Short mmCIF file of N, CA and C in Angstrom, two decimals:
data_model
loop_
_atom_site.label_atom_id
_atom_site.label_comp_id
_atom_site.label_asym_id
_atom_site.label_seq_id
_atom_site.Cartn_x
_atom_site.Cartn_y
_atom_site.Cartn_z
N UNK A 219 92.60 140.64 79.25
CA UNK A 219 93.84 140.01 78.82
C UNK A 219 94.56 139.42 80.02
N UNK A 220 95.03 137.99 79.63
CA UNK A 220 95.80 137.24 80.73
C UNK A 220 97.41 138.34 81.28
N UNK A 221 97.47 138.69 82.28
CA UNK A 221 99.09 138.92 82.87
C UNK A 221 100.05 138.00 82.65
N UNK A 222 100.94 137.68 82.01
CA UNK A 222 101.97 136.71 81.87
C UNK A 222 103.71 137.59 82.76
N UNK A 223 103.42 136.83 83.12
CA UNK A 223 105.04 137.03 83.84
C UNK A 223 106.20 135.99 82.82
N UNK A 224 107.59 136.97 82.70
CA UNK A 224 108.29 135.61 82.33
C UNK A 224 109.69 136.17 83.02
N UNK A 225 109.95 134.66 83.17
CA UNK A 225 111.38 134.91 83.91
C UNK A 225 112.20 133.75 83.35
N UNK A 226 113.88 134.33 83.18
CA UNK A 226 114.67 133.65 82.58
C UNK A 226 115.37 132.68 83.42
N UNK A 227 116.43 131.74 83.40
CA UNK A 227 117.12 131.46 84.18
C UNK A 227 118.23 131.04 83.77
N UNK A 228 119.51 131.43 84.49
CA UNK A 228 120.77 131.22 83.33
C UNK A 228 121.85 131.43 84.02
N UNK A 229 123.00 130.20 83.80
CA UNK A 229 124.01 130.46 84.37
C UNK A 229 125.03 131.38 83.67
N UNK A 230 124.92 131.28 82.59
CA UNK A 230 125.93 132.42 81.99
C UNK A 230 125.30 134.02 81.80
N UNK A 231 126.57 134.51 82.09
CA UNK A 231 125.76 136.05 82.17
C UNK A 231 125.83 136.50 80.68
N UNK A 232 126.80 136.23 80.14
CA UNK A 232 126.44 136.55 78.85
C UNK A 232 124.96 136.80 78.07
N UNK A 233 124.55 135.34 78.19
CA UNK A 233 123.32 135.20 77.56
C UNK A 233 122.31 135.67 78.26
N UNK A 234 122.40 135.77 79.92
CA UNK A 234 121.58 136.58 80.57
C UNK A 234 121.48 138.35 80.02
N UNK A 235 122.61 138.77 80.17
CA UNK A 235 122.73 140.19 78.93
C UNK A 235 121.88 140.14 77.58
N UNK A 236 122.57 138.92 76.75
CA UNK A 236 121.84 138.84 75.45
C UNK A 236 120.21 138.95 75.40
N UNK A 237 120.10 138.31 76.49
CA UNK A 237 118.10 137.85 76.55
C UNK A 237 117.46 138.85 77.28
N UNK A 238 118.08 139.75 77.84
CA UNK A 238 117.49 140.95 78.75
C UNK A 238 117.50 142.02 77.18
N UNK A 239 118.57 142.26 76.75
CA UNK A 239 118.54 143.26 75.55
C UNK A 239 117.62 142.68 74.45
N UNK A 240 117.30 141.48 74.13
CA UNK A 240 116.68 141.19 73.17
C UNK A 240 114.61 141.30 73.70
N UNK A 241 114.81 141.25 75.20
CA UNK A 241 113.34 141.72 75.40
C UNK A 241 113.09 142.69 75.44
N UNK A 242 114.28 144.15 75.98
CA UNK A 242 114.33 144.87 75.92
C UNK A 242 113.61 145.77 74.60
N UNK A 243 114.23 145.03 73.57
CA UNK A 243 114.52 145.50 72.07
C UNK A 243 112.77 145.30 71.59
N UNK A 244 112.20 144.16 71.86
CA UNK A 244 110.94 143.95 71.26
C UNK A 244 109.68 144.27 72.37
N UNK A 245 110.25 145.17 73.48
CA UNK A 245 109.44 145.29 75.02
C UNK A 245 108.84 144.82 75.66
N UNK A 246 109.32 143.60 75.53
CA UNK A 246 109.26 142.51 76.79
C UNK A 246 109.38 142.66 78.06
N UNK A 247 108.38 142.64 79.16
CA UNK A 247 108.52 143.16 80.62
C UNK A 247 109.45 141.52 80.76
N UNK A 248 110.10 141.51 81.47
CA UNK A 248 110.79 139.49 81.86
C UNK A 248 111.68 139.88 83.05
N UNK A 249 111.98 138.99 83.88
CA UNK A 249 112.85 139.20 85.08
C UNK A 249 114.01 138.15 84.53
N UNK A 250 115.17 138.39 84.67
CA UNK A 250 116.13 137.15 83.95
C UNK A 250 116.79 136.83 85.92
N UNK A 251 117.57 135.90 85.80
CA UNK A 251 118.00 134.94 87.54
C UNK A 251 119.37 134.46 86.73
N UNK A 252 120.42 135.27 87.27
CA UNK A 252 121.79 134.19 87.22
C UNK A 252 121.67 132.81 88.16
N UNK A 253 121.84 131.72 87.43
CA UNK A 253 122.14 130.96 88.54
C UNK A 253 121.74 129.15 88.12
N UNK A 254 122.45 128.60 88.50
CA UNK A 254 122.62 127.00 88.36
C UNK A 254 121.05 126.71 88.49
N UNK A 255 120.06 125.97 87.45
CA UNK A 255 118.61 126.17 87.28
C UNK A 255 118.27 124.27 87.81
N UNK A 256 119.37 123.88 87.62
CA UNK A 256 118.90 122.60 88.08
C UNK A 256 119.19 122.24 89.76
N UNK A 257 119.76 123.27 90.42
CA UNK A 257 119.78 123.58 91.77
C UNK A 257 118.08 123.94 92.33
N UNK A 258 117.70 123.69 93.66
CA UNK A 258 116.29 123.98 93.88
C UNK A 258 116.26 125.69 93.75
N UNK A 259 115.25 125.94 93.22
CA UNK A 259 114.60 127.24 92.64
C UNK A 259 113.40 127.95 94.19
N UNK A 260 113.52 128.82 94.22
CA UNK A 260 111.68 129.20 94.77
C UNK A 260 111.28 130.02 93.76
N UNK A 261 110.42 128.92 93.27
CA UNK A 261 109.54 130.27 92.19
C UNK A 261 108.23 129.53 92.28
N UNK A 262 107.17 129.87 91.79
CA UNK A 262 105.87 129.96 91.44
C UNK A 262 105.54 128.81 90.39
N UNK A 263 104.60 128.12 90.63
CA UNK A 263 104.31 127.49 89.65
C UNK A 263 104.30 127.95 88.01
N UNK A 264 104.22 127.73 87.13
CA UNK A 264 103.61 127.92 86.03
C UNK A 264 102.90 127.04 84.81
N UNK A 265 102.29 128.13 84.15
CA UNK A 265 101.65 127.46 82.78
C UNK A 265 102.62 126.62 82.33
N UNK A 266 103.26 127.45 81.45
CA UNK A 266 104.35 127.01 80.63
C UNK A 266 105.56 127.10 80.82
N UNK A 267 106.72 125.94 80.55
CA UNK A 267 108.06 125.85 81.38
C UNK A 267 108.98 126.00 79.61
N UNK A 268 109.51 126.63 78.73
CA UNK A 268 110.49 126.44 77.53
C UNK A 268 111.76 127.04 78.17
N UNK A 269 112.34 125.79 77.83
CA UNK A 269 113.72 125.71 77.49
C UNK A 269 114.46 124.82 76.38
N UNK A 270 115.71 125.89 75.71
CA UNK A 270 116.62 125.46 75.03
C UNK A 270 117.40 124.36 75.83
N UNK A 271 117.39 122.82 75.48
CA UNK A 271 118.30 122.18 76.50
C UNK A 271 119.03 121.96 76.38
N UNK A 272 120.75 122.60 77.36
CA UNK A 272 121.74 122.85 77.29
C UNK A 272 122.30 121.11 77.18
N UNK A 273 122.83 120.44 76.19
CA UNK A 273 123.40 118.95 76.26
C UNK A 273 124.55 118.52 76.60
N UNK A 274 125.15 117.96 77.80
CA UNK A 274 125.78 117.75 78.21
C UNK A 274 125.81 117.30 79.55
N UNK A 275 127.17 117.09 80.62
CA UNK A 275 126.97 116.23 81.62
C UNK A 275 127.42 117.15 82.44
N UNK A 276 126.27 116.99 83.91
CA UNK A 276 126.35 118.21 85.33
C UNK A 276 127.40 117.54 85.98
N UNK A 277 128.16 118.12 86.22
CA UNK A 277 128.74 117.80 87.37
C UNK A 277 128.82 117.24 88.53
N UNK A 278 128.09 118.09 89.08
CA UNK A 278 127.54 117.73 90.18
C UNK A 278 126.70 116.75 90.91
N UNK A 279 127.81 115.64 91.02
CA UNK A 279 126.55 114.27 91.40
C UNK A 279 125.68 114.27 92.72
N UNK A 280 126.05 115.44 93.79
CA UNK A 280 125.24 114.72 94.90
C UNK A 280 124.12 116.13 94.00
N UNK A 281 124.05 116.67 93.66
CA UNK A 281 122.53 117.46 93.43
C UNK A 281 122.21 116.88 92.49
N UNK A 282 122.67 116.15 91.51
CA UNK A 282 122.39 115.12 90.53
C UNK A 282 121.37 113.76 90.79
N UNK A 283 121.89 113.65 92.19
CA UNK A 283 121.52 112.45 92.55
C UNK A 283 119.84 112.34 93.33
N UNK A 284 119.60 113.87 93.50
CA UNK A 284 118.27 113.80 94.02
C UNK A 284 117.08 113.74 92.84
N UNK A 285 117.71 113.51 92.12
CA UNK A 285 116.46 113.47 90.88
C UNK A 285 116.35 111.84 89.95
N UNK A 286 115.29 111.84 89.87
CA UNK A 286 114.86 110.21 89.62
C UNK A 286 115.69 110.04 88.31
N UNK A 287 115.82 110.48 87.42
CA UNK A 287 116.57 110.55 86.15
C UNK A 287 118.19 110.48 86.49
N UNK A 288 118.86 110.63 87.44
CA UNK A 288 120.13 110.52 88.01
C UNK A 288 120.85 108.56 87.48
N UNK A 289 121.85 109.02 87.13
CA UNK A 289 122.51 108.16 86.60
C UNK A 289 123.75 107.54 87.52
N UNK A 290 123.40 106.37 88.02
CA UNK A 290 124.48 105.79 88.96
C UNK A 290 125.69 105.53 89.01
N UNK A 291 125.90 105.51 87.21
CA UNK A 291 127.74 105.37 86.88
C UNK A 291 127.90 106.40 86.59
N UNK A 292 127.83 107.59 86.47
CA UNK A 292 128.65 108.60 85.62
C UNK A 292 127.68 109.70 85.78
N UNK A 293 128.08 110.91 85.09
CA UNK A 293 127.30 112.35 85.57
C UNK A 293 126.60 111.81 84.71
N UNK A 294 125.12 112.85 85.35
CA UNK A 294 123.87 112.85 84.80
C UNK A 294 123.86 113.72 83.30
N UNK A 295 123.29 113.54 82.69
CA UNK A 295 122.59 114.66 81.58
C UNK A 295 122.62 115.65 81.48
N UNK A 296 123.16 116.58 81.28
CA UNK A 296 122.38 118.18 82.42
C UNK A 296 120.36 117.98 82.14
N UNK A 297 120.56 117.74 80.58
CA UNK A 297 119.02 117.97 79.61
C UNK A 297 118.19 117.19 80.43
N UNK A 298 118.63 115.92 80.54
CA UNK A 298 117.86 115.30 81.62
C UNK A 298 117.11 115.58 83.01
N UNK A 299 118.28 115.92 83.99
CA UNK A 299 117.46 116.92 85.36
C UNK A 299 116.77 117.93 84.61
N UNK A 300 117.35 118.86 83.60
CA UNK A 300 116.23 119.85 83.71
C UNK A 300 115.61 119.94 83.01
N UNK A 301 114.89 118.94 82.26
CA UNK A 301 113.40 118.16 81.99
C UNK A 301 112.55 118.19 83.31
N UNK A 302 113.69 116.85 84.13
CA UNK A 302 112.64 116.85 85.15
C UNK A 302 112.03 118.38 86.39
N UNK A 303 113.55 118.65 86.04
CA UNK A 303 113.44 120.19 87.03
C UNK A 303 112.12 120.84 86.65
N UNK A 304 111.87 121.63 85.43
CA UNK A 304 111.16 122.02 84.85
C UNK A 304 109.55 121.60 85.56
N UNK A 305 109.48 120.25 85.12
CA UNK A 305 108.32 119.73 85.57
C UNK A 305 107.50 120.11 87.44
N UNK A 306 108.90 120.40 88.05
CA UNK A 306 108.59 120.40 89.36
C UNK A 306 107.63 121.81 90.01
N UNK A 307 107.71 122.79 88.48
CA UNK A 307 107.66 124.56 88.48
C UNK A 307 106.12 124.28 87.41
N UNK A 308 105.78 123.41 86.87
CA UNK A 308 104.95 123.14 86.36
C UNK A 308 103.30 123.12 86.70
N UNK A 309 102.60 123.94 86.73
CA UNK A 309 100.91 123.98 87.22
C UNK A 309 100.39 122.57 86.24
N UNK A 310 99.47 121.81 87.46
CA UNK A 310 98.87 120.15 86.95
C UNK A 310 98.80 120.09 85.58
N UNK A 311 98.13 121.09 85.12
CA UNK A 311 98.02 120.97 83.53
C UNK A 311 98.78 121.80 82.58
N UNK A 312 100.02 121.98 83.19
CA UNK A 312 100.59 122.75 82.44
C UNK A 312 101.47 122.07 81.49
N UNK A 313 102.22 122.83 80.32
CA UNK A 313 103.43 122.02 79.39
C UNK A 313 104.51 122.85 79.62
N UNK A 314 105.15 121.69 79.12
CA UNK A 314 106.53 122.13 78.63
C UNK A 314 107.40 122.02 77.27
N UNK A 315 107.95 122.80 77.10
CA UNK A 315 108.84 122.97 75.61
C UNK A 315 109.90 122.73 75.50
N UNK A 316 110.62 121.57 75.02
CA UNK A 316 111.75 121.48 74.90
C UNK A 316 112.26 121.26 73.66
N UNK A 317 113.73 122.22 73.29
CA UNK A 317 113.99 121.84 72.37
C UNK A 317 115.26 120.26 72.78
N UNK A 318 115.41 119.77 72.37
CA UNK A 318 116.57 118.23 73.08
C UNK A 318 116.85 118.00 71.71
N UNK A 319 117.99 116.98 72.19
CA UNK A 319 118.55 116.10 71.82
C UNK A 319 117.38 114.68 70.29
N UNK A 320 117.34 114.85 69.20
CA UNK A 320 116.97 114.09 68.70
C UNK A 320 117.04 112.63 69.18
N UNK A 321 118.06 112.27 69.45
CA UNK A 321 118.11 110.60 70.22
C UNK A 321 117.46 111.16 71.63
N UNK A 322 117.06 111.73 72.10
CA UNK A 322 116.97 111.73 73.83
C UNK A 322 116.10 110.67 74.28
N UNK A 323 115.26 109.64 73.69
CA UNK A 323 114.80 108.36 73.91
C UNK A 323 115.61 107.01 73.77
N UNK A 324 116.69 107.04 73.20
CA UNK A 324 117.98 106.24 72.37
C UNK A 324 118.91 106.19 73.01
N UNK A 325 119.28 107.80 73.44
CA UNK A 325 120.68 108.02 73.93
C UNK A 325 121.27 106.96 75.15
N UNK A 326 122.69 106.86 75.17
CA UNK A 326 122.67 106.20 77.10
C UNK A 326 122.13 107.37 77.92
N UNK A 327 122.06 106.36 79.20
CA UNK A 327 120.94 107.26 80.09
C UNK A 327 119.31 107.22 79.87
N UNK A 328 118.69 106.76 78.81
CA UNK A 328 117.59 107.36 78.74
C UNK A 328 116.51 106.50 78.99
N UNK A 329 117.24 104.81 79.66
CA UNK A 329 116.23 104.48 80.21
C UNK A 329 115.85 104.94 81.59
N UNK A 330 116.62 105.96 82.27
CA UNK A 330 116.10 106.69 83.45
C UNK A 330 115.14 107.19 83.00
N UNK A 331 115.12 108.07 82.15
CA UNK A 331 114.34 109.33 81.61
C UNK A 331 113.05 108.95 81.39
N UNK A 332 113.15 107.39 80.89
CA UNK A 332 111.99 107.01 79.88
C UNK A 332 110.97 106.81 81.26
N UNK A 333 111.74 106.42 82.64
CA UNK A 333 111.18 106.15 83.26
C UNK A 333 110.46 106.62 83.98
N UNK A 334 111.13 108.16 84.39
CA UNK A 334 110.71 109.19 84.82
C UNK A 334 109.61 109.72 84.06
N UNK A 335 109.06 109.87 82.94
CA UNK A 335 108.43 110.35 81.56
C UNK A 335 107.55 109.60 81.78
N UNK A 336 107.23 107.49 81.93
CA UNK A 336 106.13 106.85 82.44
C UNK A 336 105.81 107.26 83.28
N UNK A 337 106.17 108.04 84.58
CA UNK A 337 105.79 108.15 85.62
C UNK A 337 105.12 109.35 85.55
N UNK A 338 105.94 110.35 85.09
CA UNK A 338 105.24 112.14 84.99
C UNK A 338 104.40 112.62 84.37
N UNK A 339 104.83 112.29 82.66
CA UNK A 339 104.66 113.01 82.10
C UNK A 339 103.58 112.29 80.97
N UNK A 340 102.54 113.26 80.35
CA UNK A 340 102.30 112.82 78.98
C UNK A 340 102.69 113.49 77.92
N UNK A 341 103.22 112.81 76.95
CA UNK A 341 103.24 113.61 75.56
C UNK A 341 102.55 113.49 74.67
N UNK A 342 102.34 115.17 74.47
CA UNK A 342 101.85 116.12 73.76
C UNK A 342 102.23 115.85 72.07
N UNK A 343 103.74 116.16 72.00
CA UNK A 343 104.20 116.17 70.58
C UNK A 343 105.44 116.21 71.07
N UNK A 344 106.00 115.57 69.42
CA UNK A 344 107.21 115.46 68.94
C UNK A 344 107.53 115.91 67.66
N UNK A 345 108.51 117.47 67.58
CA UNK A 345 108.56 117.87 66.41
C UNK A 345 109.93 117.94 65.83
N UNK A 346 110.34 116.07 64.94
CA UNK A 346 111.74 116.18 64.75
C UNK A 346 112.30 117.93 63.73
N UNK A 347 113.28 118.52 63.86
CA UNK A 347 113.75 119.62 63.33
C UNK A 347 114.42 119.04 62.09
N UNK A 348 114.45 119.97 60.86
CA UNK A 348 115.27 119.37 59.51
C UNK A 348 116.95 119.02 60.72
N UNK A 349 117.48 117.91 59.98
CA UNK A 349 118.96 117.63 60.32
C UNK A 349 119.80 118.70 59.69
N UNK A 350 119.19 119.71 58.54
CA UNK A 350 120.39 119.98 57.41
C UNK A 350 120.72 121.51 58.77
N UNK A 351 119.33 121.75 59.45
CA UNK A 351 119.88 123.16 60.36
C UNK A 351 121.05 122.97 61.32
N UNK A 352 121.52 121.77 61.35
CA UNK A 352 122.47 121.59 62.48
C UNK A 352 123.95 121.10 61.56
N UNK A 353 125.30 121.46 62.51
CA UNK A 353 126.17 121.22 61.70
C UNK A 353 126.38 119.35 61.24
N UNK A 354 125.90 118.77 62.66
CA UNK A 354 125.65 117.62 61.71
C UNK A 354 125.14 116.87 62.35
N UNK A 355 124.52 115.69 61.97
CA UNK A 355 123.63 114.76 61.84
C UNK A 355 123.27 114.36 63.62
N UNK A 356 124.31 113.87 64.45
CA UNK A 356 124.30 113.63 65.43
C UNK A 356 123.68 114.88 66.63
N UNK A 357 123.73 116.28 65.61
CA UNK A 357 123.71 117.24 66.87
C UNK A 357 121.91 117.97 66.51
N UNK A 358 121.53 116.83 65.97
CA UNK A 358 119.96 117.49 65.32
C UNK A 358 119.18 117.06 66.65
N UNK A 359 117.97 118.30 66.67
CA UNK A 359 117.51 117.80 67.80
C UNK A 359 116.13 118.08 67.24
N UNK A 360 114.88 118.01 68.07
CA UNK A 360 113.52 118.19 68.22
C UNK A 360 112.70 118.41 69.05
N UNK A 361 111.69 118.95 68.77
CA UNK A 361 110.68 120.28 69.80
C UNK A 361 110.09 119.33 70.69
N UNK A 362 110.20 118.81 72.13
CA UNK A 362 109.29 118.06 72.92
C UNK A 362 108.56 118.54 73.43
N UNK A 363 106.85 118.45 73.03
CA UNK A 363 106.15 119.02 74.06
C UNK A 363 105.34 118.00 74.99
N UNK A 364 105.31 118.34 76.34
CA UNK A 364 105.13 117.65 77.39
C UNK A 364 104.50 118.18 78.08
N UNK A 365 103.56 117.49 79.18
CA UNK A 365 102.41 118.37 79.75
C UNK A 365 102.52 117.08 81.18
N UNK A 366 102.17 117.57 82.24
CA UNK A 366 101.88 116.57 83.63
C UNK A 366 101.36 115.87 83.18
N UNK A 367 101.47 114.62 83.81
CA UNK A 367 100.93 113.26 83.73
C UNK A 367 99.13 113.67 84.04
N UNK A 368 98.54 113.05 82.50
CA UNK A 368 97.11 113.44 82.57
C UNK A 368 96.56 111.79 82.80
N UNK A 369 95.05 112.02 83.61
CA UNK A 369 94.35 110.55 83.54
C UNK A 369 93.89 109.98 82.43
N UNK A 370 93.71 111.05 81.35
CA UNK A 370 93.39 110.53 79.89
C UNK A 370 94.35 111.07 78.96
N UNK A 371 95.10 110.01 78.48
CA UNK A 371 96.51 110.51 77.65
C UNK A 371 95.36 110.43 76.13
N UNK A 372 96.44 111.14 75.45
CA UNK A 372 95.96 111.69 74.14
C UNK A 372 96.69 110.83 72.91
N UNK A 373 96.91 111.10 72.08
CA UNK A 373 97.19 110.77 70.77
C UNK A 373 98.55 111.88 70.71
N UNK A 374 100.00 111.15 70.66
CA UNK A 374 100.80 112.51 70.78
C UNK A 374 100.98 112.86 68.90
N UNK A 375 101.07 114.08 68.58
CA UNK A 375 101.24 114.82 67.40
C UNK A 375 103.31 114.75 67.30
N UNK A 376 103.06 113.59 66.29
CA UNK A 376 104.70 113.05 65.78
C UNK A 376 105.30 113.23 64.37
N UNK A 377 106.17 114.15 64.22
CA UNK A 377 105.96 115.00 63.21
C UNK A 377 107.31 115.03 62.47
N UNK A 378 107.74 114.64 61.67
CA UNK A 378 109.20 114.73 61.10
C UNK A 378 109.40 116.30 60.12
N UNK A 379 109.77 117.38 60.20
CA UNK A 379 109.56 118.83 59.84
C UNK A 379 111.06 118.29 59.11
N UNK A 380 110.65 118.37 57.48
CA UNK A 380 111.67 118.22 56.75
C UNK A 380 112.41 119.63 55.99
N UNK A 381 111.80 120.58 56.10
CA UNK A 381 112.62 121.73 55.73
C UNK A 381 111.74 123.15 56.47
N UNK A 382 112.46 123.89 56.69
CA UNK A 382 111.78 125.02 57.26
C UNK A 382 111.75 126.44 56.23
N UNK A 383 112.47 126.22 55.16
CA UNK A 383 112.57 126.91 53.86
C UNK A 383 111.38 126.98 52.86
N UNK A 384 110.87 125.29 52.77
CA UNK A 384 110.27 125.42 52.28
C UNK A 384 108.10 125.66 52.35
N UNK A 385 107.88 126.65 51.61
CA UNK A 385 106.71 127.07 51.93
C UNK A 385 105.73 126.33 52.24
N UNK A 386 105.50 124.99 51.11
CA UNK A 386 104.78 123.91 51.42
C UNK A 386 104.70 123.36 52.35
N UNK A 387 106.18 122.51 52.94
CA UNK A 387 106.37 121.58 53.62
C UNK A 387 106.22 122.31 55.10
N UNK A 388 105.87 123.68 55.08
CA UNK A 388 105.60 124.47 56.52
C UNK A 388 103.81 124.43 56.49
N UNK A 389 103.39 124.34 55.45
CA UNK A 389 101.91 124.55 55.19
C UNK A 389 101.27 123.22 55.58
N UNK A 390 101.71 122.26 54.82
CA UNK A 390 101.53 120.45 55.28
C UNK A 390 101.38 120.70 56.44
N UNK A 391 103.23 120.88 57.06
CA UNK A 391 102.95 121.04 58.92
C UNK A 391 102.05 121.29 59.77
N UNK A 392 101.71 122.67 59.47
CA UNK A 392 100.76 123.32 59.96
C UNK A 392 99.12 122.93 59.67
N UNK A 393 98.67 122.41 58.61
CA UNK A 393 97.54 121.62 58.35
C UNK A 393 97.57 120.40 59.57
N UNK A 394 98.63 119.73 59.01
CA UNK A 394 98.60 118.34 60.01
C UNK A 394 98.21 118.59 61.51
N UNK A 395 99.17 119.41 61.98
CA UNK A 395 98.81 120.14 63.22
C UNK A 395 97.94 120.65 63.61
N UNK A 396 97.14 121.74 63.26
CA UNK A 396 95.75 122.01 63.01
C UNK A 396 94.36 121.01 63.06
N UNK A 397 94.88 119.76 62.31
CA UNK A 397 94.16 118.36 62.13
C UNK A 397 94.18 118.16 63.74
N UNK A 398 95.22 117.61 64.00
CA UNK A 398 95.25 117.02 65.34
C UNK A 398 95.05 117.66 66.36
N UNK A 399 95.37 118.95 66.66
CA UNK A 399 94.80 119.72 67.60
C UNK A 399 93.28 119.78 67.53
N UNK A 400 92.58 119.48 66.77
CA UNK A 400 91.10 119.79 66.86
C UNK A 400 90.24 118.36 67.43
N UNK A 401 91.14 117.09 67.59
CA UNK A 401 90.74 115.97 67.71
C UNK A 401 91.11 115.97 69.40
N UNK A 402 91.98 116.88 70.02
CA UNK A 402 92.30 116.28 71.60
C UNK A 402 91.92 117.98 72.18
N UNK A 403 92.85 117.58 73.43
CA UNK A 403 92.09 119.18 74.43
C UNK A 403 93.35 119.62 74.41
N UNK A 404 94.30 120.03 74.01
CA UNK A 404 95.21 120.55 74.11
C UNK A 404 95.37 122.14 73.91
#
């Protein structure tokens, strides 16, 4: 059996509490890190990078500004740097999970992103979330999965998930998915 290490990272302690007791609870070995995640890190590469992405704008423009996704009029994204952050902790073939922003290709800002994303990254999948789970329409987001920029890009798995209630429309999902995973190397 593979060793998996996991470690959290989080500026609020709150949720650092919350996520230590909740591994606690299901016995999760995990190391959790107070601390600003889009600041430089020393950690270890990894497989897999998931994060919930916190939406909103960093502050902080000169640490803002070292990242290609940095926005010249106005604060950056936070979701944005730490997309790219993420990627930097990333092993060659590794992915990443994000849950974002439904517009995060649309939004302002995102022709940085898009650009950074030609440059880095390939995608994997896009799994829009029902709109009805969010309080409303604008704040719906979807599952990005992303992996280092490969020499042979794939076919990304683009998926509109219209209810999570219902039994079928999770079964479809999961067929479809199933389909396409058997056609690439993922």
């Amino acid at each position: 059996a593979k060793k998996v290490d996991y470690l959290g990272i989080e500026v609020d302690d709150l949720l650092i509490d919350l996520a230590a007791s909740m591994a606690d609870v299901i016995g999760l070995q995990a190391g959790f890190v107070q601390g600003d995640a889009v600041r430089p890190q020393m950690l270890k590469e990894s497989d897999v990078v998931i994060s919930d992405l916190p939406v909103g704008y960093y502050p902080d423009d000169a640490i803002a500004s070292r990242y290609q996704v940095a926005s010249s009029q106005e604060h950056t994204y936070a979701h944005h740097l730490l997309m790219e952050q993420g990627f930097k902790y990333l092993k060659s073939n590794g992915y990443a999970i994000f849950l974002a922003p439904s517009d995060l290709l649309t939004s302002p800002q995102s022709d940085s992103l898009k650009g950074w994303l030609k440059d880095e990254v390939s995608l994997a999948a896009i799994i829009a979330l029902p709109e009805d789970i969010f309080s409303t329409a604008s704040q719906a987001k979807s599952i990005f999965v992303l992996q280092k920029k490969r020499d042979k890009e794939i076919e990304p798995f683009v998926y509109p998930l219209t209810s999570l209630q219902d039994p079928s429309v999770l079964l479809t999902f999961k067929e479809n998915f199933q389909n396409w995973s058997k056609g690439t190397e993922i």
